[in-house]
Short mmCIF file of C-alpha atoms in Angstrom, two decimals:
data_model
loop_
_atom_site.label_atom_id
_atom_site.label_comp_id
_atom_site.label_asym_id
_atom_site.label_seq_id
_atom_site.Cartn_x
_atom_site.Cartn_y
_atom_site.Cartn_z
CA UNK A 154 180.24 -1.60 71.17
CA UNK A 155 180.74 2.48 70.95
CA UNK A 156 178.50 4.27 69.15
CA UNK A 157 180.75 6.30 67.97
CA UNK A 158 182.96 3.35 66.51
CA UNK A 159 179.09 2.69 64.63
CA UNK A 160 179.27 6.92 63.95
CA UNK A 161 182.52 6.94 62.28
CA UNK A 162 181.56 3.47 60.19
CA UNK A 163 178.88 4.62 58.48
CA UNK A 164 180.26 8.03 57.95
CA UNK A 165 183.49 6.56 56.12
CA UNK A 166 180.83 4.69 53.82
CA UNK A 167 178.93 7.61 52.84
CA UNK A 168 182.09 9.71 52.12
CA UNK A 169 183.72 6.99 50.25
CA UNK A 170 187.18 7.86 51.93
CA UNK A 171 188.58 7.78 55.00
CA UNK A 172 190.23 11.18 54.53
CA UNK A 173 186.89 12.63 53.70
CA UNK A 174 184.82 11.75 57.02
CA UNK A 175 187.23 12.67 59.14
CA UNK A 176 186.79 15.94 58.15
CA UNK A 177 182.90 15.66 58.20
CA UNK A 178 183.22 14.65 61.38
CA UNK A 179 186.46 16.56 62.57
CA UNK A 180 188.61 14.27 63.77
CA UNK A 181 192.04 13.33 61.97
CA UNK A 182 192.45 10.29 60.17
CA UNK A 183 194.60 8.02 62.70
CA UNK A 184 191.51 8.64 65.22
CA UNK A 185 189.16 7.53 63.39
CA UNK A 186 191.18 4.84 61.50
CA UNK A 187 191.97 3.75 65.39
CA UNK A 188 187.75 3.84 65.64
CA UNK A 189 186.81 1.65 62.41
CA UNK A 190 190.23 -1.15 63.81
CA UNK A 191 188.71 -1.37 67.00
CA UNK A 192 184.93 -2.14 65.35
CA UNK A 193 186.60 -4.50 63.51
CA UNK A 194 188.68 -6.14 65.70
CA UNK A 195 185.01 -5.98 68.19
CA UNK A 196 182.71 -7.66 65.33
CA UNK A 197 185.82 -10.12 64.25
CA UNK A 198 185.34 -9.34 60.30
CA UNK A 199 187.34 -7.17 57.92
CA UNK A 200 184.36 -4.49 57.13
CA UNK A 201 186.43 -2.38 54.48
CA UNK A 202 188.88 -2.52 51.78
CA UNK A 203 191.08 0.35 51.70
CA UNK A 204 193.06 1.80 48.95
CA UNK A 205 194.51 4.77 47.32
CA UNK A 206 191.09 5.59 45.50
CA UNK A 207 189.15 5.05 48.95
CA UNK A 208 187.47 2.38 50.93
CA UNK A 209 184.61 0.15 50.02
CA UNK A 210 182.93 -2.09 52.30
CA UNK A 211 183.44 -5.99 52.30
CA UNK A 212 180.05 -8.28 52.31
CA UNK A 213 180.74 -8.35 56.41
CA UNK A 214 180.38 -4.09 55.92
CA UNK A 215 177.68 -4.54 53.43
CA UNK A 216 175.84 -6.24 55.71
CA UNK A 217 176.86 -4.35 59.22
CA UNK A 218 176.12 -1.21 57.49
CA UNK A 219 172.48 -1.47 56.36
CA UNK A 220 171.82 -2.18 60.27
CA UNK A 221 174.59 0.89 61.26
CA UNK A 222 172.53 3.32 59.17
CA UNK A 223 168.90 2.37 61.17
CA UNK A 224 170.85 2.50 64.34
CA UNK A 225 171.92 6.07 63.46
CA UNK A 226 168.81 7.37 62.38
CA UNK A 227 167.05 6.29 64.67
CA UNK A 228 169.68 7.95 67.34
CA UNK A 229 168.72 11.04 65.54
CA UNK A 230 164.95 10.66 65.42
CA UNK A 231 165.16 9.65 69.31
CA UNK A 232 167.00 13.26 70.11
CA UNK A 233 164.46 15.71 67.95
CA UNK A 234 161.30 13.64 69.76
CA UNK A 235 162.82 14.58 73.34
CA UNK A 236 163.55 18.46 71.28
CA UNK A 237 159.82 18.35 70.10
CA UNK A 238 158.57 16.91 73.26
CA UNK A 239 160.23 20.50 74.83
CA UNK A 240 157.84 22.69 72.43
CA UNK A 241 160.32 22.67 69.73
CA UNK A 242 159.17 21.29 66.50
CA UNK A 243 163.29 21.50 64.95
CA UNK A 244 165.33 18.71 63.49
CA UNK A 245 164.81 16.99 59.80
CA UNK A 246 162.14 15.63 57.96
CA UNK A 247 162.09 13.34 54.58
CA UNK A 248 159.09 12.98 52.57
CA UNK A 249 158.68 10.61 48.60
CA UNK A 250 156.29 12.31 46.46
CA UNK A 251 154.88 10.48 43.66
CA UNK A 252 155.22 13.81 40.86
CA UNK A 253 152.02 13.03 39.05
CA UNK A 254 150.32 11.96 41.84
CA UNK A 255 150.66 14.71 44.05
CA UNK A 256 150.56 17.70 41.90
CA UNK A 257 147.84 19.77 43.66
CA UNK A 258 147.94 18.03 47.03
CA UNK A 259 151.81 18.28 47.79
CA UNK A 260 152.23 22.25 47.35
CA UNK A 261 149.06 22.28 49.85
CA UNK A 262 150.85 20.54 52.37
CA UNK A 263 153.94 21.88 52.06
CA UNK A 264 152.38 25.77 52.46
CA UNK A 265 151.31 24.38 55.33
CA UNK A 266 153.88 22.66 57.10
CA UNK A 267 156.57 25.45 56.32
CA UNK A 268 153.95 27.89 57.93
CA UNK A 269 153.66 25.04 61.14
CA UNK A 270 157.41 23.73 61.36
CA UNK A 271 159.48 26.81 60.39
CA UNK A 272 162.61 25.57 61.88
CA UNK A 273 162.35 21.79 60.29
CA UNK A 274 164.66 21.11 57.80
CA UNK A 275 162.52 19.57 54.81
CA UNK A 276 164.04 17.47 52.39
CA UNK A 277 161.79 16.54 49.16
CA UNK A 278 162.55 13.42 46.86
CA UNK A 279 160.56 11.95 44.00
CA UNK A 280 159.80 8.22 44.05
CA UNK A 281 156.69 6.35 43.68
CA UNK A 282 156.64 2.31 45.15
CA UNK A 283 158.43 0.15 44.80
CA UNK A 284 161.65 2.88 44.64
CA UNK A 285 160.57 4.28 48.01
CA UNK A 286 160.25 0.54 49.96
CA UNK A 287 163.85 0.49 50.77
CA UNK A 288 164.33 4.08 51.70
CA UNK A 289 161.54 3.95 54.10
CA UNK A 290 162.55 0.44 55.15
CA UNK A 291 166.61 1.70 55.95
CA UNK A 292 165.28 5.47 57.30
CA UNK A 293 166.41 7.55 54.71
CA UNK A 294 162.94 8.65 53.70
CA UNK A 295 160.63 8.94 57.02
CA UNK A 296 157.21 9.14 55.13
CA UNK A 297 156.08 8.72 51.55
CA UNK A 298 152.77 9.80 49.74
CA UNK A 299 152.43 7.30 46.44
CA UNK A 300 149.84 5.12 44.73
CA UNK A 301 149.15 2.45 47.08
CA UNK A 302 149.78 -0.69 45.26
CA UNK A 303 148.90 -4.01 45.95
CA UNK A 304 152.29 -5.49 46.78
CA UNK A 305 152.52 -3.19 49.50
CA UNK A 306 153.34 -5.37 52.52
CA UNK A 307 150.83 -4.04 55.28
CA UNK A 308 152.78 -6.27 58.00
CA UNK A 309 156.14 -3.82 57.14
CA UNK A 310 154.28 -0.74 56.24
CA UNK A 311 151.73 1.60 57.46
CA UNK A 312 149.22 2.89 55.07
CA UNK A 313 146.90 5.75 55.31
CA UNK A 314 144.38 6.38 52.56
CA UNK A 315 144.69 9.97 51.37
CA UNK A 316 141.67 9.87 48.37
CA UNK A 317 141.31 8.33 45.33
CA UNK A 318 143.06 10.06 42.22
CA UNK A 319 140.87 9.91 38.20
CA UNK A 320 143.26 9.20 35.98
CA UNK A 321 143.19 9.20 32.16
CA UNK A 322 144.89 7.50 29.08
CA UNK A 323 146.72 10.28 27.67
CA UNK A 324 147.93 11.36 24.26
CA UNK A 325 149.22 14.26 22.15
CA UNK A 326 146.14 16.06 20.03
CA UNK A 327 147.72 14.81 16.64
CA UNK A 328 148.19 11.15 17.83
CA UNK A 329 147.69 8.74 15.43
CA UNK A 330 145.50 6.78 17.44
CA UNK A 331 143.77 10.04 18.86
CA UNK A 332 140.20 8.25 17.62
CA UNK A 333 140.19 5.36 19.67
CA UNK A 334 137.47 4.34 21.47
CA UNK A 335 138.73 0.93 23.33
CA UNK A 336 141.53 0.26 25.24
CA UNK A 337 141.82 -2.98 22.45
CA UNK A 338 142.63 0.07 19.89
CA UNK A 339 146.12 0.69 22.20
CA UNK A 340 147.27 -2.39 23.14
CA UNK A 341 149.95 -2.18 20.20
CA UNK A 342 150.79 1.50 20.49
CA UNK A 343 153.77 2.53 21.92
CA UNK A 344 153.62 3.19 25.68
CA UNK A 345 155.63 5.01 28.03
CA UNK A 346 156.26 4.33 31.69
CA UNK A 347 156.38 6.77 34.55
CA UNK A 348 158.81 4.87 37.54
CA UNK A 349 161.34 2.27 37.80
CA UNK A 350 161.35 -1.08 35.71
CA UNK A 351 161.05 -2.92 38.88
CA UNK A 352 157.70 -1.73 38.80
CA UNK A 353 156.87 -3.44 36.22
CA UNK A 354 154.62 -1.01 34.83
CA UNK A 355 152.40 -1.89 37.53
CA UNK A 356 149.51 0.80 36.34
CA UNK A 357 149.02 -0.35 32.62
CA UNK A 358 149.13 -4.04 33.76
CA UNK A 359 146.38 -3.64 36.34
CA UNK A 360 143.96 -1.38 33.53
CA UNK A 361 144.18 -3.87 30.81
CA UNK A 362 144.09 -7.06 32.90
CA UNK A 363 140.71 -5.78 34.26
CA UNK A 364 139.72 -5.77 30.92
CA UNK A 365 141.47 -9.10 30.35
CA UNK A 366 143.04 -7.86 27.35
CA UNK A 367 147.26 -8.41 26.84
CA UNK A 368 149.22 -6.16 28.46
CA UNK A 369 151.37 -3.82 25.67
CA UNK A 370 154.72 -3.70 25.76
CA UNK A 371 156.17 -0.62 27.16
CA UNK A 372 158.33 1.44 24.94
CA UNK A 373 159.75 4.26 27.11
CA UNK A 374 160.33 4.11 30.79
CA UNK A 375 160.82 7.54 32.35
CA UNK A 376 161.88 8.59 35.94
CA UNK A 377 161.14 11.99 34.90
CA UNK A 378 157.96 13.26 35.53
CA UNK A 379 159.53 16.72 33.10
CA UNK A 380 160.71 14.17 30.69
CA UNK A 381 157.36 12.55 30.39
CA UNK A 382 155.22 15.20 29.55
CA UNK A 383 158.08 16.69 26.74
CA UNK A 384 157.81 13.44 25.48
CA UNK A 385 154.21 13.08 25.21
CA UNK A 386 154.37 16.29 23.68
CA UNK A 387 156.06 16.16 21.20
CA UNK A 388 156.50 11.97 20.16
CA UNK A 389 153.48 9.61 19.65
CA UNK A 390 153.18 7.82 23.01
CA UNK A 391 150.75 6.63 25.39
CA UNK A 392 150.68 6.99 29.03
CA UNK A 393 148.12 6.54 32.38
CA UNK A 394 148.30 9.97 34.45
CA UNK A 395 145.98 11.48 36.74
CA UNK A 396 143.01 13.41 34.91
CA UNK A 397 143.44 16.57 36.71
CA UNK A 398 146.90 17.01 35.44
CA UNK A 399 145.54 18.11 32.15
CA UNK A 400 144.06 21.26 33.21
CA UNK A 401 147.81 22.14 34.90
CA UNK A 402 148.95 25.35 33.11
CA UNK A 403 152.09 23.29 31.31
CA UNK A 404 150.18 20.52 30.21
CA UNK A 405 146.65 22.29 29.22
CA UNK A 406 145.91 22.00 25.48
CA UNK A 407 149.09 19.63 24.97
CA UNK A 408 147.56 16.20 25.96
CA UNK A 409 144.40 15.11 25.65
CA UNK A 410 142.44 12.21 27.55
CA UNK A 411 141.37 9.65 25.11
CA UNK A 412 137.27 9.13 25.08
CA UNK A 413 137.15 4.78 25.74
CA UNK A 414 134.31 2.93 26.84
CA UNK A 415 135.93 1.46 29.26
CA UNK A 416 136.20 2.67 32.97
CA UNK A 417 139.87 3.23 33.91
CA UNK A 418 140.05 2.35 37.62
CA UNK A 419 141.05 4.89 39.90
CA UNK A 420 144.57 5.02 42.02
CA UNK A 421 144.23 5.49 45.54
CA UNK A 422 147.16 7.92 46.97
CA UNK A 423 148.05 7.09 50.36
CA UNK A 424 150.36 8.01 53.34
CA UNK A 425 152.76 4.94 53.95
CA UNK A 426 155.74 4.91 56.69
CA UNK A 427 157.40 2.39 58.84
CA UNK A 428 154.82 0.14 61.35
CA UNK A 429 157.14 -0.85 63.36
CA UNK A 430 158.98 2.48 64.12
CA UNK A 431 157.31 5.46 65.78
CA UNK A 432 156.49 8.87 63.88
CA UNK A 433 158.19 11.77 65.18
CA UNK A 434 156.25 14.50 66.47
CA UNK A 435 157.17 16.60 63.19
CA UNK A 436 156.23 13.89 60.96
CA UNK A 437 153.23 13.25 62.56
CA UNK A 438 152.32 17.07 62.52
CA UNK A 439 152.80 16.58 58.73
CA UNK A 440 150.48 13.34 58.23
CA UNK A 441 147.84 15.64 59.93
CA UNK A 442 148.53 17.92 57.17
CA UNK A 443 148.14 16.13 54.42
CA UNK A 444 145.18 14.62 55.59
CA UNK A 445 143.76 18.02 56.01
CA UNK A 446 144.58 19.16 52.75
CA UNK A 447 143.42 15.71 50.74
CA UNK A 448 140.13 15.82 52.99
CA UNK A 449 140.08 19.54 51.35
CA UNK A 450 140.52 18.28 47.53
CA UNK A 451 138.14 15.48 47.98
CA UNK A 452 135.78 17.65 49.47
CA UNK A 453 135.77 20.64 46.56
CA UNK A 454 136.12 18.01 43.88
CA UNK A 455 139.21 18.44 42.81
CA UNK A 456 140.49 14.92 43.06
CA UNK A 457 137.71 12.14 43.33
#
């Protein structure tokens, strides 16, 4: 099998048309029409269905591609090692940033790895786990820093504890339930949600089950992190964030951290990336990194 018959696949899926990666990848349609017939007629399956509005991919493409896309990346990853082997740290590098999590670690480590890897192409996202398993899992994101959860699968993953992040029960100063002093006092207030409803609201769960009191129902799930705090602001909602967020210039004076008896547990922020496939030499110069600069919070007290 050609790679480049695996090349033009998985560009045609991307693009959505046919007409559209051949000119991403300069060729003219017949060629690479002649490219995705031959894969076909190779692997013995119809992998797309073509039509005026473009192609989609049949369950046999579904399926080819989600292996096409590793073998790809993984081509690419191979070529900037041998690069960065040479002395030169160029090519591309992913990273998922929890928002909330990583609001005084990730501009750290980003000073810092702009200042080490000039030439790297960064490219930020926002995603917290479980939104960042698959990306990791298919190569689209190379390295993640998020809560470390307990679902994590540690045979899959690799995970390096950063530190351990306070983090507070949070309302507006005119809440109605500003005065509580239990987490009992908020289990039928209306909550909001910070990440994906296949989460499951992970966080809250895990604080009130330690307390074994029911879990309340969530109210507002955000993917925001922008949206949260507006909404916070200005509506009557409760939500878990880390402490140290409250003394950030846009939130200071707008939220407050409610005074309970109980102890909310801390989250631990870690590094997590694929096991079974090797860092590059520019990812691993940014896992040094940030490291570095959570060793540095931990140490000043910033983030305990």
């Amino acid at each position: 099998m050609k790679l480049s018959y695996i090349h033009a696949f998985v560009a045609v899926i991307k693009a959505g048309s046919i007409h559209a990666a051949a000119r991403e990848l300069n060729l003219s349609q017949p060629a690479l029409s002649k490219s995705l017939r031959a894969l076909e007629e190779e692997l013995a399956a119809p992998l797309l269905v073509r039509s005026i509005n473009g192609v989609v991919p049949t369950d046999y493409g579904k399926a080819f591609y989600q292996r096409a896309q590793i073998v790809i990346d993984e081509l690419r990853k191979a070529q900037e090692d041998v690069l960065q082997l040479r002395g030169k740290l160029e090519g591309s590098l992913t990273v998922a940033i929890a928002p909330a999590s990583t609001m005084q670690l990730a501009p750290m480590v980003f000073k810092d790895f702009r200042h080490r890897c000039p030439n790297v192409k960064l490219h930020i996202v926002e995603g917290i786990w479980p939104s960042v398993a698959e990306p990791l899992r298919n190569g689209t994101v190379d390295i993640a820093i998020s809560p470390v959860l307990d679902e994590i699968s540690r045979s899959e993953l690799a995970v390096e504890k950063l530190l351990d992040v306070k983090m507070a029960i949070v309302v507006r100063p005119n809440h109605p339930l500003m005065a509580a002093t239990s987490l009992h006092d908020l289990t039928q207030g209306a909550w909001l949600h910070q990440g994906t409803s296949s989460s499951d609201s992970v966080l809250i769960r895990r604080i009130f089950e330690d307390q074994n009191l029911p879990v309340p129902v969530v109210s507002v799930e955000s993917r925001s992190l922008t949206a949260t705090i507006m909404m916070l602001q200005t509506m009557d909602l409760i939500a878990v964030m880390p402490r140290a967020m409250l003394e950030s210039d846009a939130i200071k004076g707008t939220l407050v951290a409610l005074n309970l008896k109980e102890q909310i547990r801390a989250n631990q922020l870690g590094l997590i990336y694929r096991e079974d496939r090797p860092l590059t030499r520019v990812a691993q110069v940014f896992a040094t990194l940030t490291h570095r600069a959570a060793a540095h919070l931990a140490q000043i007290g910033e983030i305990k």
